[in-house]
Coordinates of C-alpha atoms in Angstrom, one line a residue:
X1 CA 189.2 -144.7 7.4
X2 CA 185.9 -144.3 5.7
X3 CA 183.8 -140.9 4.8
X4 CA 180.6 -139.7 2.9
X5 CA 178.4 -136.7 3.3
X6 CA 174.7 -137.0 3.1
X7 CA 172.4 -134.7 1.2
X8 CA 171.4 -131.1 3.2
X9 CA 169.1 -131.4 5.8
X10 CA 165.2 -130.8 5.0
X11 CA 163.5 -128.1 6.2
X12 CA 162.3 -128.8 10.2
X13 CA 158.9 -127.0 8.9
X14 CA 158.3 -129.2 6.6
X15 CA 159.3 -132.8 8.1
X16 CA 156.6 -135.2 9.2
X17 CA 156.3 -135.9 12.6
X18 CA 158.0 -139.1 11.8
X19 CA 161.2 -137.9 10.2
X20 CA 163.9 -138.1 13.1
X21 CA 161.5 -139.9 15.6
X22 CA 162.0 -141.9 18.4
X23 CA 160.1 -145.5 18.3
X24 CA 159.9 -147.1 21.3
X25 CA 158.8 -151.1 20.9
X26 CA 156.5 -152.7 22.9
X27 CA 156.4 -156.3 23.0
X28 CA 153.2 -157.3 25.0
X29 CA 153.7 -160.5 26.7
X30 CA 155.8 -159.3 28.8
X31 CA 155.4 -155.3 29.2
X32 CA 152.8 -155.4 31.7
X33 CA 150.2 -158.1 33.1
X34 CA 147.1 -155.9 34.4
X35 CA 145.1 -159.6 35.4
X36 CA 147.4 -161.8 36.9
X37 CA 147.5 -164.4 34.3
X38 CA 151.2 -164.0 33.3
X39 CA 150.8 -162.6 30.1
X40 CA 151.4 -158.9 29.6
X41 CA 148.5 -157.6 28.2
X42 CA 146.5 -154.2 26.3
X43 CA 145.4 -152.6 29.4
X44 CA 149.0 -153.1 31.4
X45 CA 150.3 -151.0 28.3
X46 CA 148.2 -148.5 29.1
X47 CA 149.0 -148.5 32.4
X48 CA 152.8 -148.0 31.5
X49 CA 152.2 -145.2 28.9
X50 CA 153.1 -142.9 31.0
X51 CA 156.9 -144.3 31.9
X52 CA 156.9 -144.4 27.9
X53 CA 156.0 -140.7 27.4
X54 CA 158.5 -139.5 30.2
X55 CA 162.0 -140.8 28.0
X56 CA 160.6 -138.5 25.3
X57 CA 159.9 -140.5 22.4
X58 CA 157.2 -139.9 19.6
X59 CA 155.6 -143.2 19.1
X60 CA 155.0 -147.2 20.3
X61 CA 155.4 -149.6 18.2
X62 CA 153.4 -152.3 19.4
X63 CA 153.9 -156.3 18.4
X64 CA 151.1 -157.6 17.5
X65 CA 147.8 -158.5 19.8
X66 CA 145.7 -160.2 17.0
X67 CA 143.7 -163.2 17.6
X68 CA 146.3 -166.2 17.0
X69 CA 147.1 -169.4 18.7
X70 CA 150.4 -167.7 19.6
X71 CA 152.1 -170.6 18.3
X72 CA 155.0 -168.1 17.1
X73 CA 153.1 -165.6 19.9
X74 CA 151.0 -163.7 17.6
X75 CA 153.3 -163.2 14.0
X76 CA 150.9 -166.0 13.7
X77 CA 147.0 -164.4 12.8
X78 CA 143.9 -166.0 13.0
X79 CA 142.0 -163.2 12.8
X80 CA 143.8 -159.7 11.4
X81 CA 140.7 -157.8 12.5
X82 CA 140.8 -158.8 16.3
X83 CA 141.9 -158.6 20.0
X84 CA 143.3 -162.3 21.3
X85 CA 141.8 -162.5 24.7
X86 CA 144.7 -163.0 26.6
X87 CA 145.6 -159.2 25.4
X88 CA 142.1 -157.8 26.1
X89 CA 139.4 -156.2 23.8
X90 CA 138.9 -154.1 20.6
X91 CA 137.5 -151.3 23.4
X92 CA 141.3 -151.9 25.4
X93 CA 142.8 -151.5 22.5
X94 CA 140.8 -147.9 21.6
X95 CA 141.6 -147.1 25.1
X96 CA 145.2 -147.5 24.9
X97 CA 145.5 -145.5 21.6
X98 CA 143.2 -142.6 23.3
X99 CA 145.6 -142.5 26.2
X100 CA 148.7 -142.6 24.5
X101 CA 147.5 -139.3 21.9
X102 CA 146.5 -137.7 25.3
X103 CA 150.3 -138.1 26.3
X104 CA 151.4 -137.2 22.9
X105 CA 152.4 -140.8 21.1
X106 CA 151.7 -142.0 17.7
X107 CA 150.6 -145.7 17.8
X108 CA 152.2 -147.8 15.6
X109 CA 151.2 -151.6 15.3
X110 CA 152.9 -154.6 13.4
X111 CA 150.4 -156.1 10.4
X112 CA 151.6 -159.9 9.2
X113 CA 151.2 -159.6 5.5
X114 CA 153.4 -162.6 4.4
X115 CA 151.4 -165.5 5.7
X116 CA 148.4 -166.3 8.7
X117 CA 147.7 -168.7 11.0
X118 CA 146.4 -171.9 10.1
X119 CA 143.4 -171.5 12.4
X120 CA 142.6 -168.5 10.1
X121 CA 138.9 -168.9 8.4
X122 CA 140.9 -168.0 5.0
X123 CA 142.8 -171.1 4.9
X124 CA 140.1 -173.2 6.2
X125 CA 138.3 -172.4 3.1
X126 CA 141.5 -172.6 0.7
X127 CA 142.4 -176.3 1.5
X128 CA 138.7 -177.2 1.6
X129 CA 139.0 -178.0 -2.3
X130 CA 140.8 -176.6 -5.6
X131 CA 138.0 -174.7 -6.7
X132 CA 136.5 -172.4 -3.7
X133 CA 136.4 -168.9 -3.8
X134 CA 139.7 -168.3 -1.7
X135 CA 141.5 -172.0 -3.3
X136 CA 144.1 -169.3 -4.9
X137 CA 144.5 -167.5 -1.6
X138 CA 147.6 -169.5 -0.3
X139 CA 150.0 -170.7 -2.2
X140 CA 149.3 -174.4 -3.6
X141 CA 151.4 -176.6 -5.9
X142 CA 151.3 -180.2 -6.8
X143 CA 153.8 -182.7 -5.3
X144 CA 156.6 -183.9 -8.1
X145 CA 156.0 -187.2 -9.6
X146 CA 157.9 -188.7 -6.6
X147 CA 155.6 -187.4 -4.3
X148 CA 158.5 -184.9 -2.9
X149 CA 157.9 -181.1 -2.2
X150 CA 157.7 -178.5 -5.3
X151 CA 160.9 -177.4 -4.8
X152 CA 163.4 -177.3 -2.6
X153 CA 162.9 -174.2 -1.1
X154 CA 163.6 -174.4 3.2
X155 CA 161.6 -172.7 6.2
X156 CA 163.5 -170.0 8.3
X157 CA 162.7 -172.3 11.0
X158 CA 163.9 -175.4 9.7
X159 CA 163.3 -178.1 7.1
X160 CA 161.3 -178.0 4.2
X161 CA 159.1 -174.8 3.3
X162 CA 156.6 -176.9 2.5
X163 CA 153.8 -179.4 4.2
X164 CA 151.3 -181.8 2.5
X165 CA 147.6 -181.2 2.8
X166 CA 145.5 -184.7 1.9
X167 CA 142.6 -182.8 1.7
X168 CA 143.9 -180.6 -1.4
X169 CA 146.2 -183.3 -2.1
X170 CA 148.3 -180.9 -2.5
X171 CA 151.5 -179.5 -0.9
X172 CA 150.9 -175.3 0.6
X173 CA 153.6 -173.2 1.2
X174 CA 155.1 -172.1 4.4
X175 CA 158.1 -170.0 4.5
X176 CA 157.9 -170.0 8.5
X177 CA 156.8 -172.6 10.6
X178 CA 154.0 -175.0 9.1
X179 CA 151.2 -173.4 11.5
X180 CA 151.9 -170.4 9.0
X181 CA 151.3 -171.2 5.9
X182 CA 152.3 -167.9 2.8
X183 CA 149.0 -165.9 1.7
X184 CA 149.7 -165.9 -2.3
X185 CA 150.7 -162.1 -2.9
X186 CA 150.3 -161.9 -6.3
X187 CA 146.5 -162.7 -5.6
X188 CA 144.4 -159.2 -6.6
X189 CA 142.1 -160.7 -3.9
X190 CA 144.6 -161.0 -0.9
X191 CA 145.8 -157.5 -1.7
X192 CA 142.4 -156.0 -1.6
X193 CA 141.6 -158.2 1.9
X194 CA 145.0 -157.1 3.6
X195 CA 144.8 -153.4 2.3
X196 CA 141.1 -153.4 4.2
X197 CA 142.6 -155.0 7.4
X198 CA 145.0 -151.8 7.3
X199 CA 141.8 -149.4 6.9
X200 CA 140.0 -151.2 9.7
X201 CA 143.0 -150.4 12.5
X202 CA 143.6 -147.1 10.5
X203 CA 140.5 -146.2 11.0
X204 CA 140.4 -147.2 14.6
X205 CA 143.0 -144.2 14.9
X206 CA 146.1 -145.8 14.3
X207 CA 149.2 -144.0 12.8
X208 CA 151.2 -146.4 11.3
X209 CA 152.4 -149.6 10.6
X210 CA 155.3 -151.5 11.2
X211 CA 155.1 -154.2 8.8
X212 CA 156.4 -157.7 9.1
X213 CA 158.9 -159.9 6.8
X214 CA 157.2 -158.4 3.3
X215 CA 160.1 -159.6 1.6
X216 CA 158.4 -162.7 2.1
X217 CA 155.0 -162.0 0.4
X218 CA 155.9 -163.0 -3.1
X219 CA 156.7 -166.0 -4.3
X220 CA 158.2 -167.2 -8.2
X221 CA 155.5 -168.5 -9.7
X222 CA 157.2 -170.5 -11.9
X223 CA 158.0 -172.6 -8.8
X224 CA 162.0 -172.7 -9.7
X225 CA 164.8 -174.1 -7.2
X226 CA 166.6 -172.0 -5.5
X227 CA 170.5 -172.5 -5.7
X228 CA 172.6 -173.5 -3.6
X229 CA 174.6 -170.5 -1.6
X230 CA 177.7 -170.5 -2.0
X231 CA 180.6 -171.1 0.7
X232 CA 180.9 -169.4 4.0
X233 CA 182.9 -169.6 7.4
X234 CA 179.8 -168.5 9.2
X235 CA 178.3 -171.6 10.7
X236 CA 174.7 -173.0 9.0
X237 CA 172.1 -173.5 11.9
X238 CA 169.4 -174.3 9.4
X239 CA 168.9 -175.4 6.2
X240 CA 167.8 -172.3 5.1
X241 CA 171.2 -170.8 5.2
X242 CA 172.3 -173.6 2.8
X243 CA 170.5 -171.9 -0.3
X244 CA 170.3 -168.4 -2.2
X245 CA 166.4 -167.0 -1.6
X246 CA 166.3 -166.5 -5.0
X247 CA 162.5 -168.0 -5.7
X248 CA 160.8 -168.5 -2.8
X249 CA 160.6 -164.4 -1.3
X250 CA 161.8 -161.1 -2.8
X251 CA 159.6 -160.8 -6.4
X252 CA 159.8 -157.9 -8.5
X253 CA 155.9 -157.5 -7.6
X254 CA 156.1 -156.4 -4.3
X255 CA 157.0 -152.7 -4.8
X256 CA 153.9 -152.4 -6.3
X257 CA 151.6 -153.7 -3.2
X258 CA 153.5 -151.4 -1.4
X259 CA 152.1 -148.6 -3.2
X260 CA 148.5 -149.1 -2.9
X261 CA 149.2 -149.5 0.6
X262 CA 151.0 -146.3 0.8
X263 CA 148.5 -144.5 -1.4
X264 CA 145.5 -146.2 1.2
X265 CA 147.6 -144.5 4.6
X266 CA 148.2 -141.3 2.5
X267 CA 144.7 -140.5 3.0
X268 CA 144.9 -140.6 7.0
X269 CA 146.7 -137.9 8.3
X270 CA 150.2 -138.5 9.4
X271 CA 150.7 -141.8 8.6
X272 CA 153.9 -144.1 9.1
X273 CA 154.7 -146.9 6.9
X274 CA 157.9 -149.0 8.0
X275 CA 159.0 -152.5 6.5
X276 CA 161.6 -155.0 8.3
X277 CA 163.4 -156.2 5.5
X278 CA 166.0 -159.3 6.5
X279 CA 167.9 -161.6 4.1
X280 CA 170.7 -161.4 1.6
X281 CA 169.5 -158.5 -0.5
X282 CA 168.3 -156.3 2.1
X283 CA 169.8 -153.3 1.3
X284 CA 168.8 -153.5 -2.5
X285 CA 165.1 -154.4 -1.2
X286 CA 164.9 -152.0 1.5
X287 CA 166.0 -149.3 -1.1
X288 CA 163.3 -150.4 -3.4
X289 CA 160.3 -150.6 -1.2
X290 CA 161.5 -147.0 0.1
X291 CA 162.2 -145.4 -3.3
X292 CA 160.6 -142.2 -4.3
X293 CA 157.4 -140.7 -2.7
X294 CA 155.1 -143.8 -3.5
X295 CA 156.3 -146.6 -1.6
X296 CA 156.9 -146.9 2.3
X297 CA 158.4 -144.1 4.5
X298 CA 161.3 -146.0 5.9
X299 CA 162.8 -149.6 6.5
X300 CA 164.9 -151.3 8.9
X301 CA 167.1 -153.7 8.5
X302 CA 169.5 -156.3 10.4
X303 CA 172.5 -153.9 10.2
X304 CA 173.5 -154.2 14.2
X305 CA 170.9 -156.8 15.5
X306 CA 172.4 -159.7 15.0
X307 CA 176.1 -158.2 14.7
X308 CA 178.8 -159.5 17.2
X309 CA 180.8 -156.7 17.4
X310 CA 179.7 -152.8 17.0
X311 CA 182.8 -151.5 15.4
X312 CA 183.3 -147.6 13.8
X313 CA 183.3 -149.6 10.7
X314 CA 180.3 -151.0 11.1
X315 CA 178.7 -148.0 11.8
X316 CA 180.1 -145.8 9.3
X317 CA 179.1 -148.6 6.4
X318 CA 175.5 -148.6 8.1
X319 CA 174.9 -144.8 8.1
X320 CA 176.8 -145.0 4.2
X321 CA 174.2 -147.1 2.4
X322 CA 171.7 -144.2 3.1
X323 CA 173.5 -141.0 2.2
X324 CA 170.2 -139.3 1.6
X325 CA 170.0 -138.7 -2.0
X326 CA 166.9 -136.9 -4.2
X327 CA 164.2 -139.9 -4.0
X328 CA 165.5 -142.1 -1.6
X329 CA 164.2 -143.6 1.7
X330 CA 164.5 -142.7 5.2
X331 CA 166.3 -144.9 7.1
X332 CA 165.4 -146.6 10.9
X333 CA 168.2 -148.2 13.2
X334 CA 167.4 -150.5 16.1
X335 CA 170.1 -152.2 18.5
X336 CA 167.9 -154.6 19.8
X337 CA 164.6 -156.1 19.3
X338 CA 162.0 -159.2 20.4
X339 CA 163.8 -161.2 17.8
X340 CA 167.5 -159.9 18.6
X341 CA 169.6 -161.2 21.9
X342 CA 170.2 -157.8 24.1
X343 CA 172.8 -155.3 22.5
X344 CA 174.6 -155.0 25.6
X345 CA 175.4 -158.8 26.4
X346 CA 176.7 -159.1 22.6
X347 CA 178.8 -156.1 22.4
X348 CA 180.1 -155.4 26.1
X349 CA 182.3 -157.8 28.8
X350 CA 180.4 -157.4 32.1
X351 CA 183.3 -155.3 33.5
X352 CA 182.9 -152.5 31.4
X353 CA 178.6 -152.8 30.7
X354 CA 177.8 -150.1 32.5
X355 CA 180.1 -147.2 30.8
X356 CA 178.9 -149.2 27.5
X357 CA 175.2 -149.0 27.9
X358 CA 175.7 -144.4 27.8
X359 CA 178.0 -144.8 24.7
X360 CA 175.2 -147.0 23.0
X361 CA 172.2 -145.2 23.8
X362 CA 174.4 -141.7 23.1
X363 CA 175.2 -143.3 19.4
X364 CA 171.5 -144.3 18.9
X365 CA 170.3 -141.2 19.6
X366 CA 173.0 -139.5 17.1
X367 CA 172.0 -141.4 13.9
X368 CA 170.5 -139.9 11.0
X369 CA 167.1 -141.8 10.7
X370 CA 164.5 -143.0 12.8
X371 CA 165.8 -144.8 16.4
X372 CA 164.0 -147.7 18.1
X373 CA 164.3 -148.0 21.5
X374 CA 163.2 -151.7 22.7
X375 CA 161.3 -152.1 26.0
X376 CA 164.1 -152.4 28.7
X377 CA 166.6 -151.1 26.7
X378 CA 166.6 -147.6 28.4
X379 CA 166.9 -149.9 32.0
X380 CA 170.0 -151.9 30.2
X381 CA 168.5 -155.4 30.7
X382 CA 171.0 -158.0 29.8
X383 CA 169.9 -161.4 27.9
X384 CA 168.1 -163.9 30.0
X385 CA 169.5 -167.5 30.0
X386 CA 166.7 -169.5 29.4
X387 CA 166.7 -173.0 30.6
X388 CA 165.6 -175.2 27.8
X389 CA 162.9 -177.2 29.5
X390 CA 161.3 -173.4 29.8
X391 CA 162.2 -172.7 26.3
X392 CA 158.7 -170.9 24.7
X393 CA 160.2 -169.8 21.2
X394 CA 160.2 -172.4 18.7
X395 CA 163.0 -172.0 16.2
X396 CA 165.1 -172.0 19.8
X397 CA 163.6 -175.7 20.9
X398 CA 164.0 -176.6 16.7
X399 CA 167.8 -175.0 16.8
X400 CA 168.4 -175.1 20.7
X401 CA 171.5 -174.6 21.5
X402 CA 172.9 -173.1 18.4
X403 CA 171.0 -169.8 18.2
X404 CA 170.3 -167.2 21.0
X405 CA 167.1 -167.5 22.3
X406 CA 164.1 -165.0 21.6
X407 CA 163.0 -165.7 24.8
X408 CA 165.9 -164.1 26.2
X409 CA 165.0 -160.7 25.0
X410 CA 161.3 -161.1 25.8
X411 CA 160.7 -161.7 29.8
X412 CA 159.3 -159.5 31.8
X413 CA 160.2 -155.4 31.9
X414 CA 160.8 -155.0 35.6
X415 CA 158.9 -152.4 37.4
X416 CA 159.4 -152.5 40.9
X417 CA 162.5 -154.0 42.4
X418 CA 161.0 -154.9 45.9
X419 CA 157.9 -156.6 44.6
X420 CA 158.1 -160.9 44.2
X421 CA 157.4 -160.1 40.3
X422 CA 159.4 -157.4 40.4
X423 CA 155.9 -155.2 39.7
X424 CA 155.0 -157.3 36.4
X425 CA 151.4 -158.2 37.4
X426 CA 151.9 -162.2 38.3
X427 CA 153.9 -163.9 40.5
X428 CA 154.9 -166.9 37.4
X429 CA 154.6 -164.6 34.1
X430 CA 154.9 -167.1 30.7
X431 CA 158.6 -166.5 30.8
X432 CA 160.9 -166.4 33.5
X433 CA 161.8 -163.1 35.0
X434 CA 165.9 -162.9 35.9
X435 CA 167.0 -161.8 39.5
X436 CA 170.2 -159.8 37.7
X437 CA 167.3 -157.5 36.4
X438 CA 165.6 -157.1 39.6
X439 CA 168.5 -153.8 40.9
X440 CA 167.9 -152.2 36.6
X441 CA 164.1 -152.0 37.6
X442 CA 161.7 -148.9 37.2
X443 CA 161.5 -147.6 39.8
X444 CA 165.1 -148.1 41.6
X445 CA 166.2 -146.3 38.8
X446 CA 163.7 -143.5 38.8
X447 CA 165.2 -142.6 42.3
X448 CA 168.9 -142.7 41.7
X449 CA 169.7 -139.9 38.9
X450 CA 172.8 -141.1 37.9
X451 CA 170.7 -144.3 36.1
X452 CA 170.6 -145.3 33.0
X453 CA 166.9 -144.6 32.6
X454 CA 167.6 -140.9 33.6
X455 CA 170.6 -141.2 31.1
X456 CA 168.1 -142.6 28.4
X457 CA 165.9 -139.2 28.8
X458 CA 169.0 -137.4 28.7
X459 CA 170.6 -138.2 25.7
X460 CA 166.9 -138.0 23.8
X461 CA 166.2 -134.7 25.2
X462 CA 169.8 -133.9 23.4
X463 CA 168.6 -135.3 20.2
X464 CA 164.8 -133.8 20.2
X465 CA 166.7 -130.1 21.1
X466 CA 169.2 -129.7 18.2
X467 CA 167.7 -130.5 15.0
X468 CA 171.5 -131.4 13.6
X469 CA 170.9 -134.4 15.8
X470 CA 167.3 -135.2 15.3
X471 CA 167.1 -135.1 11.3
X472 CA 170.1 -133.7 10.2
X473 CA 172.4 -134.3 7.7
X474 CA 175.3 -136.4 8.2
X475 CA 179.0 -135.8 7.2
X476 CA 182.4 -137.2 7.2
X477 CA 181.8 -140.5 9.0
X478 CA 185.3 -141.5 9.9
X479 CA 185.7 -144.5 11.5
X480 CA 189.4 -146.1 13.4
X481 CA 190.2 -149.0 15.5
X482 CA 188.6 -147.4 18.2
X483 CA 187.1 -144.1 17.1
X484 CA 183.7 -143.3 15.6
X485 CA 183.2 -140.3 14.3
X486 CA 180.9 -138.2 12.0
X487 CA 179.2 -134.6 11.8
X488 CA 175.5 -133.8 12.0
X489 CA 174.4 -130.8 10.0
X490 CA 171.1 -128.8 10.2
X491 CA 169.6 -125.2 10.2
X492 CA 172.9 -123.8 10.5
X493 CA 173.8 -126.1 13.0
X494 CA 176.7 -128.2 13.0
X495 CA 177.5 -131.0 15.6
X496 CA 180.2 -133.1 15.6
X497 CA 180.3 -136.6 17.5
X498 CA 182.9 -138.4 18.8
X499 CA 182.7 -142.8 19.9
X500 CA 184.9 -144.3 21.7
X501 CA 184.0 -147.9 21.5
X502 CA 186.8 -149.6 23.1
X503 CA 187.7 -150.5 26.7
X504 CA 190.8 -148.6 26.5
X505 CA 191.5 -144.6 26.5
X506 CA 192.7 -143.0 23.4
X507 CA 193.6 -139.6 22.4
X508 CA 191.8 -137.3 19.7
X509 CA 192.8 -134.7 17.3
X510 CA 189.1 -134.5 16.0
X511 CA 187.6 -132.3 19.1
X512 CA 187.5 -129.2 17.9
X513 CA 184.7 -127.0 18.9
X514 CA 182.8 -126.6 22.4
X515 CA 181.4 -129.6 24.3
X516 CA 177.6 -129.8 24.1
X517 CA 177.2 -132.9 25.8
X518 CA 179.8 -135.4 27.4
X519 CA 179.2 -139.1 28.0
X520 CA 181.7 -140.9 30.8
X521 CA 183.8 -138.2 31.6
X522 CA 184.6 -137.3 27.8
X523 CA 186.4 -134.3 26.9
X524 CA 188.1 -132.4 24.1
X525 CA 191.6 -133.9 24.6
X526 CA 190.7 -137.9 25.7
X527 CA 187.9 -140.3 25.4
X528 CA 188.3 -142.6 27.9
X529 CA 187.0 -146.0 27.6
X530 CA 183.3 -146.0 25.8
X531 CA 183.3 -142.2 26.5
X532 CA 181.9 -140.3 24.0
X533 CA 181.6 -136.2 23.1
X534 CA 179.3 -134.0 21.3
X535 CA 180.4 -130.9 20.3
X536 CA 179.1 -128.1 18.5
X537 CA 181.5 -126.8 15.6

């Protein structure tokens, strides 16, 4: 059994619009293909805004669209300041953003502050020579007498983080894949350049920023090994898991990049600011680049995407590391996302996915923070088995077949169940649509009202309605084998909510108070399997 109360529940008059919002995620390869060329694209989100407004949410996030030769699909930037033009134009992307204010969204869009391409014009001119005006730019180091690597510090995608470049004769650092090699953080330079790339899309009307990996954008500049971690019963895909991050991300420095970009979006007018945070020390770095009124708005970190299992446990320890004390963050909790397999295919046996999916999207919706909603994840799409020889990801070929693929998270968002593409755009989209998607799509769903999607507008129209649920404060988080339970408290309001996430009925002694809101034929005396209750108290 575990418990803690959270701090009392801000004033709804005085929240920012962001404060209890529901993010949906766009990725755009594979939203909507307006041309036919198989890629999902700016003007096929547009398009699709309107399905996006109708579940109620208060902003897209969108992955990124930059210029890139999308050889890790556009976390890769050749050009920050850019359309690619397999996404469109800069006047697409103005469009979309017009269009979804007229519908009421806030537009949120990734920026890649950790490293760019290696097609970008700021690396061609830092491995030109050692003495060039952007030679400090990436990070450089000589090899070690032996002609090894700097240190021994390993890429999240496999072998060493770092490649030789004869034209420096030097070795740059890459903490991704070698196409990627790090911008050097600590550079006044590099700050200045990335804080202006935010102003141009700021000023281009965008109201946030969802901001990629910038636990990554600092490195030790003493160049120091990192040591070794230490044992574990998890298995070790990559090298990378052999070793504590200790030198090569995570510097003391980056707190304070963070706050001249959250002092440059404090002059736009209702401006997001959200890091993804992954690693070790996530929590401790999540609370530091969220702390106090200076630094980002919120964080997200790895809590349930990658998790096996989604116990009452895990959920109660989740919701406990941010119990909303006097000058810290605001939390954000996704399920599921482009780089996360499908919530549904990890945590549910087909039998019972359909009761499952309701529970899930009812316990999004009742967490204190910020919820992401992934594209499909209102329809319930299930992971897509990828055959390798259509494998487009590359840490899946590098690691195939010990990690879920990306790809399986990313195909096509099925619009139209009758169509060939199932209402995509293109009859062979750049990944492989799956036939067990083709019954979950649009617009079957739209016509039967006991769907999912229906269910998805539901449950946020619950949360949007009683502030307790949307930014409330949360209380006594108890969590049992099966049993999840914890109270949301606002403006007099108190709601208490009630998990079941098991495949077997149990009994509970915790539903006092009238039913608000029932999930799978909940009610105050049994939950039966992945049934869940609100009730107001």
């Amino acid at each position: 059994m575990s418990s803690h109360a959270s701090s009392p529940a801000p004033d709804a008059q005085a929240l920012p619009w962001w404060q209890g919002a529901a993010i949906y995620q766009i990725y755009p390869r594979s939203f909507r293909d307006s041309n036919g060329d198989g890629i999902g694209d700016l003007p096929g989100i547009t398009a699709g805004l309107d399905h996006v407004a109708s579940l109620g949410v208060d902003a897209v996030w969108i992955s990124p669209f930059f210029t890139s030769p999308m050889r890790d699909f556009g976390y890769d930037v050749a050009d920050y300041c850019d359309v690619d033009p397999i996404f469109g134009t800069l006047s697409d992307f103005d469009a979309l953003v017009t269009r979804a204010h007229e519908l009421g969204l806030k537009v949120l869009i990734d920026q890649v502050y950790s490293h760019t391409s290696d097609d970008h014009a700021w690396f061609a001119e830092s491995r030109a020579s050692r003495d060039n005006p952007k030679a400090d730019w990436y990070v450089w180091h000589n090899a070690k007498p032996d002609g090894s690597p700097p240190t021994n510090w390993q890429s999240v995608f496999g072998g060493p983080a770092w490649t030789w470049d004869a034209r420096r004769g030097q070795y740059y650092l890459h903490n991704f894949l070698a196409s990627q090699p790090q911008l050097n953080g600590h550079n006044p330079d590099v700050q200045q350049a990335l804080l202006d790339v935010a102003k141009f899309w700021l000023d281009r009307g965008v109201d946030g920023f969802r901001i990629d990996a910038i636990n990554f954008s600092m490195h030790d500049p003493e160049f120091r090994d990192n040591p070794p971690a230490p044992p574990t019963d998890k298995p070790r895909t990559r090298p990378f898991d052999f070793q504590l991050k200790t030198y090569n991300q995570s510097h003391r420095d980056i707190p304070l990049f963070l706050e001249r970009l959250r002092s440059l979006a404090d002059r736009y007018d209702a401006t997001f600011t959200l890091a993804e945070v992954g690693g070790d020390e996530a929590l401790v770095e999540m609370k530091s680049f969220t702390q106090g009124d200076a630094r980002l708005n919120s964080a997200y970190g790895f809590d349930f995407l990658y998790a096996d299992k989604l116990t009452p446990q895990l959920v109660c320890r989740a919701l406990g590391d941010w119990p909303g004390q006097p000058g810290e963050g605001w939390p954000s909790w996704a399920f599921e996302n482009h780089d996360a397999p499908r919530a549904v295919s990890r945590w549910a046996a087909p039998e019972h996915r359909a009761a499952f999916l309701r529970c899930k999207m009812a316990l999004l919706a009742a967490l204190r923070g910020n919820i992401i909603v992934y594209q499909g994840e209102e329809l319930g799409l299930t992971q897509v088995d990828i055959p390798f020889e259509q494998l487009q990801d590359p840490e899946a070929i590098a690691n195939w077949p010990l990690t879920l693929s990306r790809d399986g998270v990313r195909t096509p968002l099925p619009w139209a169940g009758d169509a060939p593409d199932m209402g995509f755009g293109s009859a062979k989209p750049w990944l492989p649509a799956s036939e067990d998607h083709r019954p979950l799509a649009i617009d079957r769903q739209e016509a039967d009202d006991a769907s999912l999607l229906h269910f998805t507008r539901d449950v946020l129209a619950l949360r949007n309605g009683h502030p307790a649920l949307h930014h409330g404060a949360l209380e006594r988080c108890r969590a049992s084998a099966a049993l999840l339970s914890f109270d949301r408290i606002a403006d007099g309001e108190r709601i208490r909510c009630l998990f079941n996430l098991s495949d077997q009925t149990i009994d509970t002694a915790d539903a006092a108070g009238s039913p608000i809101f029932a999930v799978n034929a909940a009610d105050t005396g049994t939950l039966p399997p992945y049934g869940a209750l609100f009730l107001s108290c």
